[in-house]
Each structure stands twice: as C-alpha cells, then as structure tokens.
C-alpha angles and dihedrals in degrees: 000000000000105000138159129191129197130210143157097078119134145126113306137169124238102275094040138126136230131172117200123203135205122202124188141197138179099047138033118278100207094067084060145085119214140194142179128225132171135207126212126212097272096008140108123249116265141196101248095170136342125195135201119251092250094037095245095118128043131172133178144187116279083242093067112027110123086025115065136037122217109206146168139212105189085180101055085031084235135138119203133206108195101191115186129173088027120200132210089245089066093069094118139118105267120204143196123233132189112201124254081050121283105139126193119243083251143248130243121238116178128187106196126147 
C-alpha cells in the first residue's frame, strides 16, 4: 500500500530553520515525482516545491524560492524540504504528494517570536 509519511515540523522563530522529510513506502520513489504543498488555517492548499523523479529538475513557489531546498534521497525513498529564513507566514501544514496523487496525513510547521 502506497503511504507517506511527513515529519520535521515543529515550533521555530523567525529566522529559523526546519527540514521536513518524507518518507515512503509501498512503491519506489525514484519512478516518481514529488512535490510538497502546505495548507494554512482558512486558506487554501498551495504548491510550495515540486522535483523530478530523478532529481534533475526542481521548481517552487515564488514565496519560497531562495529560501527553501527541495531535495531527494531514491536510496533511503525519502523527499526532503530544507526552509531557511522562515516567516511567519510559513506557519502551515505542509504535506507531501506523490504524483499521480497520493498525499501524507501532514506536518505542522509553525513560525511564532
């Protein structure tokens, strides 16, 4: 069975640092795009950064970009989100999504001074 399981979240200043992982299980990663989006209280979901199945090719949210690293690892089946210089508009459940479309339960990531 197709799973994914996020992990990493946690409580950060602003000017912190976090890096989720994603670990899956039940297929092999490295056939796969990925991609990792995050929801808000009240807001809708959004694409926050997306990665080749190889890892060749990644792409992020204007939001983001300078700030955080998508990244992969196809031997360990696990897909990384390094996020520096956090905001408090970061603070989100960020999850992790297979395409086609198998999604994680969700981490919590909250920016708070």
């Amino acid at each position: 069975q197709v799973q994914l399981v996020e992990s990493g979240g946690g409580l950060v200043q602003p000017g912190g640092s976090l890096r989720l992982s994603c670990q899956a299980s039940g297929f092999r990663l490295s056939s796969y795009a990925m991609s990792w989006y995050r929801q808000a209280p009240g807001k809708e979901r959004e694409l926050v950064a997306s990665i080749t199945s190889t890892g060749t090719n990644t792409n992020y949210a204007d939001s983001v970009k300078g700030r955080f690293t998508i990244s992969r690892d196809n031997d360990k089946n696990t897909v990384y989100l390094q996020m520096n210089s956090l905001k408090p508009e970061d603070t989100a459940v960020y999850y992790c999504r297979r395409w086609p479309a198998y999604w994680g339960p969700g981490v919590q990531v909250t920016i708070s001074s």
